XYZ file of C-alpha atoms in Angstrom:
613
model
C -43.454 -20.408 8.293
C -43.411 -20.163 12.088
C -41.085 -22.506 13.966
C -44.024 -24.264 15.609
C -45.508 -24.950 12.174
C -42.476 -26.843 10.796
C -43.200 -30.377 9.674
C -40.957 -33.136 11.067
C -39.166 -33.501 7.700
C -38.711 -29.744 7.333
C -37.399 -29.473 10.861
C -34.983 -32.369 10.439
C -33.473 -30.681 7.421
C -33.401 -27.316 9.227
C -31.668 -28.939 12.211
C -29.071 -30.667 9.998
C -28.535 -27.413 8.114
C -27.849 -25.486 11.341
C -25.693 -28.248 12.804
C -23.505 -28.229 9.664
C -22.678 -24.552 10.115
C -19.520 -23.677 12.087
C -21.316 -20.513 13.290
C -23.097 -20.693 16.646
C -26.823 -20.282 15.877
C -29.753 -19.913 18.270
C -33.425 -18.883 18.465
C -34.989 -17.170 21.503
C -38.660 -16.768 22.294
C -40.360 -13.514 23.184
C -39.212 -13.973 26.773
C -35.544 -14.110 25.765
C -35.328 -17.844 26.475
C -33.345 -20.064 24.063
C -35.712 -22.483 22.328
C -33.417 -23.750 19.589
C -29.627 -23.951 19.144
C -27.184 -25.800 16.916
C -24.266 -28.054 17.850
C -21.673 -25.276 17.522
C -23.594 -23.141 20.042
C -24.008 -26.004 22.502
C -20.325 -26.969 22.318
C -19.153 -23.393 22.872
C -21.624 -22.359 25.556
C -20.541 -22.299 29.173
C -24.181 -22.184 30.276
C -26.884 -24.829 30.165
C -28.612 -24.682 26.790
C -31.909 -26.051 25.557
C -31.493 -29.130 23.313
C -32.183 -28.653 19.625
C -35.958 -28.763 19.566
C -38.915 -26.402 19.101
C -40.851 -25.364 22.182
C -44.520 -24.687 21.553
C -45.589 -21.120 22.346
C -49.101 -20.170 23.232
C -50.809 -17.277 21.484
C -50.716 -15.078 24.560
C -47.062 -15.872 25.172
C -45.990 -14.933 21.672
C -47.552 -11.508 22.004
C -45.856 -10.580 25.258
C -43.119 -7.991 25.071
C -39.505 -9.160 25.435
C -38.540 -9.650 29.069
C -35.611 -7.387 30.041
C -34.664 -6.595 26.449
C -30.968 -5.983 25.878
C -29.879 -2.679 24.306
C -29.104 -4.376 21.026
C -32.426 -6.216 20.468
C -35.501 -4.024 20.859
C -38.951 -4.658 19.484
C -38.517 -1.800 16.996
C -35.206 -3.169 15.633
C -34.941 -5.725 12.830
C -31.247 -6.628 12.961
C -28.760 -5.731 15.687
C -25.086 -6.604 16.018
C -22.525 -6.194 18.741
C -19.224 -7.555 19.977
C -18.625 -8.995 23.432
C -15.446 -10.157 25.123
C -15.422 -12.947 27.695
C -12.869 -15.165 29.437
C -12.828 -18.662 27.937
C -11.667 -20.895 30.774
C -11.345 -23.930 28.498
C -8.895 -22.121 26.190
C -7.329 -20.048 28.962
C -7.715 -16.757 27.092
C -10.074 -13.896 26.405
C -12.436 -14.471 23.478
C -14.225 -11.877 21.366
C -17.560 -12.889 19.840
C -19.479 -11.119 17.055
C -23.207 -11.469 17.742
C -25.956 -10.897 15.141
C -29.592 -10.939 16.262
C -32.771 -10.378 14.271
C -36.214 -9.815 15.783
C -39.044 -11.635 13.983
C -42.451 -10.044 14.561
C -46.031 -10.993 13.794
C -48.361 -9.043 11.505
C -49.096 -6.644 14.353
C -45.419 -5.875 14.872
C -45.151 -7.792 18.107
C -41.936 -9.809 18.642
C -42.214 -13.558 18.190
C -38.629 -14.759 18.056
C -35.061 -13.558 18.126
C -32.845 -15.388 15.619
C -29.105 -14.987 16.133
C -25.623 -16.240 15.417
C -22.270 -15.951 17.227
C -18.848 -16.015 15.597
C -15.544 -16.191 17.470
C -13.546 -13.325 15.888
C -10.682 -13.328 18.387
C -8.041 -14.269 15.823
C -9.355 -11.814 13.214
C -9.406 -8.951 15.699
C -5.974 -9.823 17.003
C -4.603 -10.107 13.454
C -6.187 -6.773 12.533
C -4.663 -5.093 15.585
C -1.309 -6.676 14.759
C -1.453 -5.407 11.148
C -2.429 -1.936 12.395
C 0.535 -1.987 14.802
C 2.944 -3.010 12.043
C 1.637 -0.376 9.634
C 1.825 2.256 12.366
C 5.425 1.291 13.119
C 6.416 1.578 9.451
C 4.540 4.883 9.097
C 6.331 6.291 12.142
C 9.682 5.092 10.795
C 8.958 6.755 7.444
C 8.090 9.953 9.343
C 11.516 9.925 11.060
C 10.100 9.469 14.570
C 12.939 9.101 17.147
C 14.229 5.558 17.646
C 13.232 5.076 21.298
C 9.777 6.510 20.667
C 9.312 3.961 17.866
C 10.202 1.037 20.112
C 8.082 2.341 22.993
C 5.034 2.755 20.750
C 5.516 -0.724 19.304
C 5.789 -2.411 22.723
C 2.707 -0.614 24.074
C 0.699 -1.617 20.985
C 1.893 -5.245 21.142
C 0.968 -5.559 24.824
C -2.438 -4.033 24.091
C -3.017 -6.578 21.314
C -2.066 -9.523 23.577
C -3.483 -8.910 27.088
C -1.335 -10.324 29.859
C 1.929 -10.117 27.903
C 4.886 -8.193 29.379
C 7.260 -7.229 26.554
C 11.010 -6.665 26.720
C 13.500 -5.519 24.066
C 17.190 -6.037 24.865
C 19.953 -4.916 22.473
C 23.465 -6.290 22.165
C 26.307 -3.947 23.047
C 28.876 -2.884 20.438
C 31.035 -5.919 21.280
C 28.103 -8.307 20.836
C 28.712 -9.861 24.257
C 26.187 -8.299 26.645
C 22.472 -7.550 26.518
C 21.400 -4.032 27.457
C 17.968 -3.143 28.802
C 16.244 -0.975 26.191
C 12.442 -1.085 26.461
C 10.254 -2.973 28.972
C 7.543 -0.587 30.237
C 5.502 -3.279 32.024
C 8.338 -5.181 33.733
C 9.435 -4.198 37.246
C 12.212 -1.601 37.099
C 14.291 -3.544 39.646
C 14.201 -6.637 37.449
C 15.225 -4.653 34.343
C 18.179 -3.138 36.177
C 19.248 -6.549 37.504
C 19.518 -8.105 34.034
C 21.003 -5.006 32.377
C 24.419 -5.887 30.973
C 24.070 -9.666 31.394
C 26.547 -11.634 29.298
C 25.027 -13.855 26.636
C 25.714 -17.560 26.579
C 24.140 -21.002 26.943
C 21.820 -21.423 29.934
C 21.599 -17.652 30.497
C 17.832 -17.484 30.767
C 15.676 -17.139 27.659
C 17.157 -13.927 26.234
C 20.826 -14.670 26.915
C 20.432 -18.084 25.295
C 18.450 -16.743 22.308
C 21.069 -14.044 21.657
C 23.898 -16.564 21.980
C 22.378 -19.269 19.752
C 20.406 -17.063 17.370
C 17.459 -19.439 17.897
C 13.993 -19.035 19.407
C 14.103 -19.901 23.111
C 10.702 -20.754 24.615
C 10.566 -21.353 28.369
C 7.080 -22.267 29.588
C 7.973 -22.601 33.289
C 10.854 -20.532 34.645
C 10.753 -22.309 37.981
C 11.730 -25.690 36.513
C 13.609 -24.942 33.298
C 17.417 -25.498 33.512
C 18.088 -22.458 31.295
C 16.936 -20.303 34.223
C 18.664 -22.072 37.090
C 20.876 -19.036 37.822
C 18.091 -16.473 37.358
C 14.919 -18.255 38.480
C 14.904 -16.716 41.988
C 15.212 -13.236 40.495
C 12.357 -13.765 38.044
C 10.063 -15.532 40.498
C 10.579 -12.811 43.080
C 9.010 -10.421 40.571
C 6.169 -12.861 39.757
C 7.508 -13.727 36.283
C 6.681 -17.344 35.443
C 7.349 -17.849 31.712
C 9.504 -16.178 29.071
C 9.449 -16.629 25.278
C 12.444 -14.949 23.617
C 12.989 -14.430 19.868
C 16.350 -13.187 18.534
C 16.173 -9.908 16.621
C 18.158 -10.378 13.404
C 19.492 -8.009 10.761
C 18.747 -8.645 7.093
C 22.133 -10.384 6.952
C 21.299 -12.685 9.880
C 23.368 -10.879 12.538
C 21.876 -10.938 16.046
C 20.949 -7.400 17.138
C 19.135 -8.244 20.376
C 16.082 -10.092 21.667
C 12.324 -9.562 21.768
C 10.803 -11.367 24.776
C 7.263 -11.995 26.021
C 6.873 -12.655 29.775
C 3.748 -13.956 31.558
C 2.871 -14.100 35.235
C 1.841 -17.764 34.893
C 3.499 -20.791 33.248
C 2.399 -21.149 29.625
C 3.548 -21.993 26.103
C 2.736 -19.959 22.963
C 0.193 -21.067 20.406
C 1.306 -21.163 16.788
C -0.492 -17.846 16.181
C 1.190 -16.207 19.173
C 4.612 -17.483 18.123
C 4.051 -16.194 14.601
C 3.042 -12.776 15.984
C 6.179 -12.566 18.153
C 8.392 -13.501 15.196
C 6.700 -10.859 13.013
C 7.250 -8.346 15.791
C 10.919 -9.304 16.113
C 11.336 -8.946 12.341
C 9.823 -5.456 12.308
C 11.841 -4.385 15.336
C 14.899 -5.663 13.475
C 14.033 -3.403 10.547
C 13.769 -0.418 12.877
C 17.039 -1.196 14.678
C 18.935 -1.828 11.443
C 17.625 1.404 9.980
C 18.834 3.299 13.035
C 22.257 1.627 12.945
C 22.626 2.339 9.222
C 21.696 5.981 9.669
C 24.214 6.385 12.491
C 26.969 4.628 10.560
C 26.566 6.701 7.392
C 26.018 9.933 9.369
C 23.556 11.155 6.756
C 20.824 13.696 7.227
C 17.535 11.921 7.537
C 15.005 12.852 4.902
C 11.485 13.254 6.255
C 9.244 10.882 4.346
C 5.935 12.690 3.973
C 3.246 10.193 3.376
C -0.073 9.730 4.991
C -1.323 6.187 4.724
C -5.055 6.038 5.240
C -6.424 2.832 6.616
C -9.973 3.697 7.532
C -11.460 0.338 6.751
C -10.921 -2.691 8.930
C -11.474 -6.346 8.320
C -14.109 -6.235 11.067
C -16.442 -3.853 9.206
C -18.710 -6.824 8.606
C -17.713 -10.161 10.041
C -20.854 -11.983 8.855
C -19.741 -14.536 6.261
C -21.681 -15.106 3.077
C -23.648 -18.371 3.157
C -24.543 -20.024 -0.161
C -26.192 -23.412 -0.582
C -26.275 -25.330 -3.870
C -27.809 -28.632 -4.948
C -26.019 -31.508 -6.654
C -26.484 -29.870 -10.078
C -24.823 -26.633 -8.957
C -28.015 -24.555 -8.710
C -28.076 -21.915 -5.956
C -30.797 -22.652 -3.406
C -30.061 -19.928 -0.835
C -28.051 -16.703 -0.847
C -27.880 -14.659 2.362
C -27.499 -10.897 2.751
C -23.748 -11.083 3.390
C -23.302 -12.991 0.111
C -25.307 -10.259 -1.622
C -22.985 -7.626 -0.171
C -19.853 -9.545 -1.199
C -20.887 -10.432 -4.773
C -23.186 -7.487 -5.551
C -26.194 -9.632 -6.517
C -29.595 -9.663 -4.875
C -30.899 -13.131 -3.959
C -33.520 -12.874 -6.705
C -30.774 -12.482 -9.325
C -28.978 -15.711 -8.420
C -31.508 -18.166 -6.966
C -31.909 -21.362 -9.026
C -29.026 -20.315 -11.301
C -25.701 -22.138 -11.578
C -23.176 -21.120 -8.927
C -20.493 -20.878 -11.636
C -21.798 -17.357 -12.327
C -19.846 -16.326 -9.189
C -16.560 -17.789 -10.498
C -14.044 -16.523 -13.074
C -12.828 -18.626 -15.968
C -11.468 -21.257 -16.278
C -12.876 -22.404 -12.909
C -16.454 -21.551 -13.938
C -16.304 -23.826 -16.982
C -14.848 -26.689 -14.952
C -17.267 -26.541 -12.016
C -20.034 -28.706 -13.504
C -17.405 -31.354 -14.263
C -16.424 -31.421 -10.589
C -20.041 -32.041 -9.614
C -20.501 -34.767 -12.247
C -17.394 -36.577 -10.986
C -18.735 -36.265 -7.446
C -22.037 -37.846 -8.520
C -20.169 -40.687 -10.207
C -17.554 -41.375 -7.534
C -18.743 -39.646 -4.379
C -15.305 -38.078 -4.002
C -14.589 -34.379 -3.638
C -11.461 -32.446 -2.718
C -13.086 -29.221 -1.573
C -15.364 -30.251 1.295
C -13.921 -29.421 4.710
C -10.762 -27.810 3.309
C -10.767 -24.000 3.735
C -8.913 -22.313 0.885
C -8.426 -18.976 -0.852
C -9.853 -18.592 -4.357
C -10.963 -15.791 -6.681
C -14.579 -14.667 -6.789
C -16.403 -12.825 -9.585
C -18.617 -9.874 -8.668
C -21.655 -8.679 -10.579
C -19.647 -5.763 -12.003
C -17.120 -8.198 -13.488
C -14.330 -7.497 -11.021
C -12.320 -10.287 -9.419
C -11.488 -10.435 -5.723
C -9.729 -12.854 -3.351
C -12.063 -14.703 -1.045
C -11.891 -17.329 1.666
C -14.048 -20.368 0.889
C -15.097 -23.214 3.176
C -17.498 -25.895 1.909
C -19.570 -28.345 3.974
C -21.889 -31.124 2.775
C -25.121 -32.435 4.277
C -27.738 -34.883 3.032
C -31.376 -34.008 2.391
C -33.612 -36.915 1.506
C -30.487 -38.830 0.578
C -29.243 -36.105 -1.791
C -26.159 -33.997 -1.036
C -26.478 -30.291 -0.405
C -23.345 -28.139 -0.382
C -22.998 -25.169 1.981
C -20.353 -22.597 1.115
C -19.097 -19.941 3.551
C -17.240 -17.070 1.830
C -15.484 -13.936 3.090
C -13.828 -11.103 1.176
C -10.020 -11.068 1.685
C -9.335 -7.966 -0.429
C -8.320 -5.803 2.536
C -5.797 -8.363 3.818
C -4.107 -8.451 0.405
C -3.954 -4.663 0.213
C -2.405 -4.431 3.667
C 0.243 -7.050 2.899
C 1.138 -5.145 -0.284
C 1.295 -1.879 1.668
C 3.626 -3.383 4.280
C 5.897 -4.695 1.513
C 5.937 -1.298 -0.242
C 6.811 0.625 2.903
C 9.557 -1.838 3.801
C 11.337 -2.050 0.427
C 10.638 1.121 -1.588
C 11.487 4.798 -1.201
C 8.300 6.804 -0.508
C 9.397 9.986 -2.354
C 10.583 8.485 -5.658
C 9.047 5.015 -5.669
C 12.500 3.544 -6.347
C 13.869 0.501 -4.479
C 15.538 1.453 -1.190
C 18.887 0.255 0.184
C 17.470 -3.000 1.561
C 15.958 -4.074 -1.762
C 19.051 -2.876 -3.681
C 21.340 -5.083 -1.577
C 19.153 -8.082 -2.357
C 19.224 -7.321 -6.094
C 23.013 -6.905 -6.130
C 23.366 -10.258 -4.385
C 21.155 -11.921 -6.999
C 23.045 -10.144 -9.803
C 26.338 -11.549 -8.487
C 24.877 -15.073 -8.420
C 23.625 -14.632 -11.992
C 27.037 -13.341 -13.030
C 28.666 -16.410 -11.489
C 26.458 -18.720 -13.564
C 26.674 -16.798 -16.853
C 30.245 -15.476 -16.693
C 28.956 -12.010 -17.657
C 30.156 -8.862 -15.910
C 27.961 -6.380 -14.116
C 28.502 -2.830 -12.893
C 27.392 -0.573 -10.053
C 27.142 3.213 -10.553
C 27.123 5.497 -7.500
C 25.527 8.900 -8.351
C 25.551 12.076 -6.304
C 23.938 15.333 -7.511
C 26.326 18.280 -7.689
C 25.488 21.267 -5.446
C 22.166 19.727 -4.332
C 22.441 21.354 -0.898
C 22.534 24.760 -2.593
C 19.090 24.111 -4.130
C 17.574 23.069 -0.792
C 19.106 26.012 1.081
C 17.947 28.654 -1.396
C 14.596 27.312 -2.613
C 13.424 24.889 0.103
C 13.250 21.134 0.485
C 10.079 20.901 -1.608
C 12.074 22.053 -4.652
C 14.717 19.471 -3.842
C 12.043 16.792 -3.674
C 10.766 17.778 -7.136
C 14.297 17.521 -8.539
C 14.836 14.084 -6.952
C 11.597 12.812 -8.480
C 12.535 14.065 -11.954
C 16.068 12.682 -11.659
C 14.578 9.296 -10.727
C 12.404 9.278 -13.834
C 15.316 10.248 -16.101
C 17.582 7.595 -14.612
C 15.025 4.884 -15.277
C 14.734 6.031 -18.901
C 18.496 5.598 -19.364
C 18.747 1.907 -18.404
C 17.377 -1.381 -19.665
C 14.337 -3.113 -18.227
C 16.428 -5.724 -16.410
C 18.683 -3.073 -14.788
C 17.844 -1.419 -11.457
C 17.810 2.162 -10.168
C 17.685 2.706 -6.379
C 17.760 5.673 -4.018
C 19.998 5.340 -0.969
C 18.839 8.575 0.673
C 19.382 12.288 0.204
C 20.631 12.938 -3.343
C 22.457 9.589 -3.667
C 21.367 7.048 -6.259
C 22.721 3.683 -7.385
C 22.327 2.126 -10.860
C 22.859 -1.645 -11.162
C 23.766 -2.897 -14.650
C 23.533 -6.632 -15.322
C 24.529 -9.015 -18.148
C 27.361 -6.959 -19.626
C 30.117 -8.577 -21.707
C 32.255 -11.524 -20.621
C 35.321 -9.430 -21.481
C 36.157 -6.773 -18.913
C 37.226 -4.243 -21.577
C 33.968 -4.597 -23.478
C 31.973 -4.486 -20.241
C 33.713 -1.188 -19.348
C 32.785 0.255 -22.740
C 29.168 -0.825 -22.282
C 29.064 0.768 -18.839
C 30.699 3.924 -20.245
C 27.920 4.171 -22.818
C 25.280 4.079 -20.105
C 27.216 6.517 -17.886
C 27.575 9.013 -20.764
C 23.871 8.648 -21.535
C 23.053 9.441 -17.916
C 25.395 12.459 -17.899
C 23.767 13.853 -21.046
C 20.250 13.217 -19.776
C 20.700 14.611 -16.256
C 22.457 17.810 -17.347
C 19.397 18.935 -19.351
C 17.405 21.761 -17.621
C 14.656 20.868 -15.130
C 11.320 22.635 -14.691
C 10.689 22.867 -10.939
C 7.276 24.497 -10.520
C 8.103 27.085 -13.162
C 11.689 27.552 -12.029
C 14.337 26.395 -14.511
C 17.140 24.573 -12.785
C 20.307 22.929 -14.117
C 21.856 20.047 -12.200
C 24.676 17.654 -12.984
C 25.779 14.379 -11.388
C 29.107 12.988 -10.316
C 29.263 9.259 -11.077
C 31.533 6.516 -9.764
C 31.479 3.154 -11.535
C 32.735 -0.213 -10.260
C 32.745 -3.408 -12.337
C 32.060 -6.833 -10.795
C 32.188 -10.486 -11.832
C 30.447 -13.169 -9.798
C 31.180 -12.783 -6.056
C 34.862 -11.907 -6.280
C 34.292 -9.093 -3.760
C 31.629 -8.424 -1.137
C 28.653 -6.184 -1.778
C 29.917 -3.679 0.790
C 33.335 -3.481 -0.908
C 31.687 -3.121 -4.325
C 29.658 -0.127 -3.133
C 32.738 1.361 -1.445
C 34.655 1.108 -4.733
C 31.882 2.923 -6.601
C 31.729 5.504 -3.794
C 35.509 6.104 -4.008
C 35.264 6.637 -7.769
C 32.316 9.038 -7.281
C 34.253 11.221 -4.831
C 37.208 11.258 -7.224
C 34.786 12.376 -9.945
C 33.750 15.281 -7.722
C 37.410 16.121 -7.097
C 37.984 16.058 -10.848
C 35.506 18.900 -11.364
C 32.095 17.199 -11.096
C 29.713 16.500 -14.025
C 31.744 13.441 -14.977
C 31.939 9.672 -14.522
C 35.026 7.804 -13.347
C 35.701 4.072 -13.117
C 37.258 2.471 -10.061
C 40.614 0.837 -10.736
C 41.920 -1.565 -8.097
C 45.529 -0.606 -8.906
C 46.271 2.126 -6.360
C 42.576 3.012 -6.445
C 43.148 4.810 -9.714
C 40.318 5.862 -12.022
C 39.448 5.788 -15.690
C 37.492 8.665 -17.140
C 34.240 7.808 -18.917
C 33.664 11.083 -20.746
């Protein structure tokens, strides 16, 4: 039905339907003039808009070609989409809109109307760019990219994601007393040199204070904030007006430096911006701690060869699915985006119960929700965006974002559901976690995750009174294999050793790779008696020795390898994690000195050892 043929009742419902949508919706005539728009469009528009009403079009007018058609809506196009970025003066930031327009033609193919919608996707785009930056940083770290190149790439990407931001990374010196200029590509060089080496302390600008207190230090106006009274002239002379500084912390909470965002105008961060800066500081902390650990241990860095493909983006299709249901739960409308998300055509779902799109037990409970709503008028889902599981036509489940609105039609409630597929966000969060806590070559936990598990094991030991043990393993003559047959053969051996180690321990024990050919086995819930706990650990150590000395098949080449094992017992938190690992390391080196292919226990008396086999 043409817009000018809508009855008053039909149009009232259509108007209420559009006004209930959070999307900006509009209709243009053949001349490109707006003839209808909803409340969301009128509230967001910075231009004068036509009130929500239908303008009568004459026959001749409807058959005229579009006046000055834009590249994305031509008479021969049905649906066109594009993105446009504009400065939103009310919000004081750039805004990215996703615009969908469809040309409606008459029987002769001449354009009658252009129907469109606009969605503010600024946060989604910024979040996508932020996720891409974080994944890129972790990929580069796994690829052993030099430290300064990592930080430089991160800062450039962060500034690109947040236009107008001037980033700075300062690191504490070895004494932990002064901040050293490290990376600030967009700040004036003279300013960076002036603050290089500044001592940390209270009221030492944003960064000096953040490093001193270990707390976020947000200064919206440098000119008036007392924290900057000794540095305000310096900053203002370089046109720096605000500074938000976040301390960069190690996994143990030690301050490593600061990550700061400057602006050339006074301003405070939004919650999203503050969250992004904190995420950035956390990732930079991972990079810095990795570099410090590598330098401290003086180990050869293993090149992690992994190519993470992220070809899809959450902006592939920003159009949300729109589903309307009546009070009985029957689907009354099902747009094309909903068809794409759930895999059903509209014909397959119209006038059927919406529970067909839900997994059990939610599907079986849905009619009860509607009955209670009819009886009481209360509902706990309207106006509360939430994440739930959806059920596709092929039977697969997926996470989706759901927002429900309610309108009245002839006194009866109609529910409008907006849904979006969140599968990609979940996959990316899982990928970030995997890259941060697991070894790419073997799939075993890395040092960071191992330290966390040892800490938890000590707490468990304190509650139960049961001993635990840490085994430090080093492969004998591993360098010889790499030198004579290449690193790819060494990688094959490390993967097979990892699998054998996991087969030798219980499900609640842990096997981790520290790097190179070094592994750690964490045994939990051994005996309360130290002597019995030693015997239990000996049994596992002997099992590992027997298993690892069996021949390996490395791409057709038979290879024999043996380990040297150092074992250290622990109870509760009687010693620190670092000391526990050092004890196991001492025993391992004594096992090598004893002829290799053996396991020795650390003995605190004169650092003596007890032979396991």
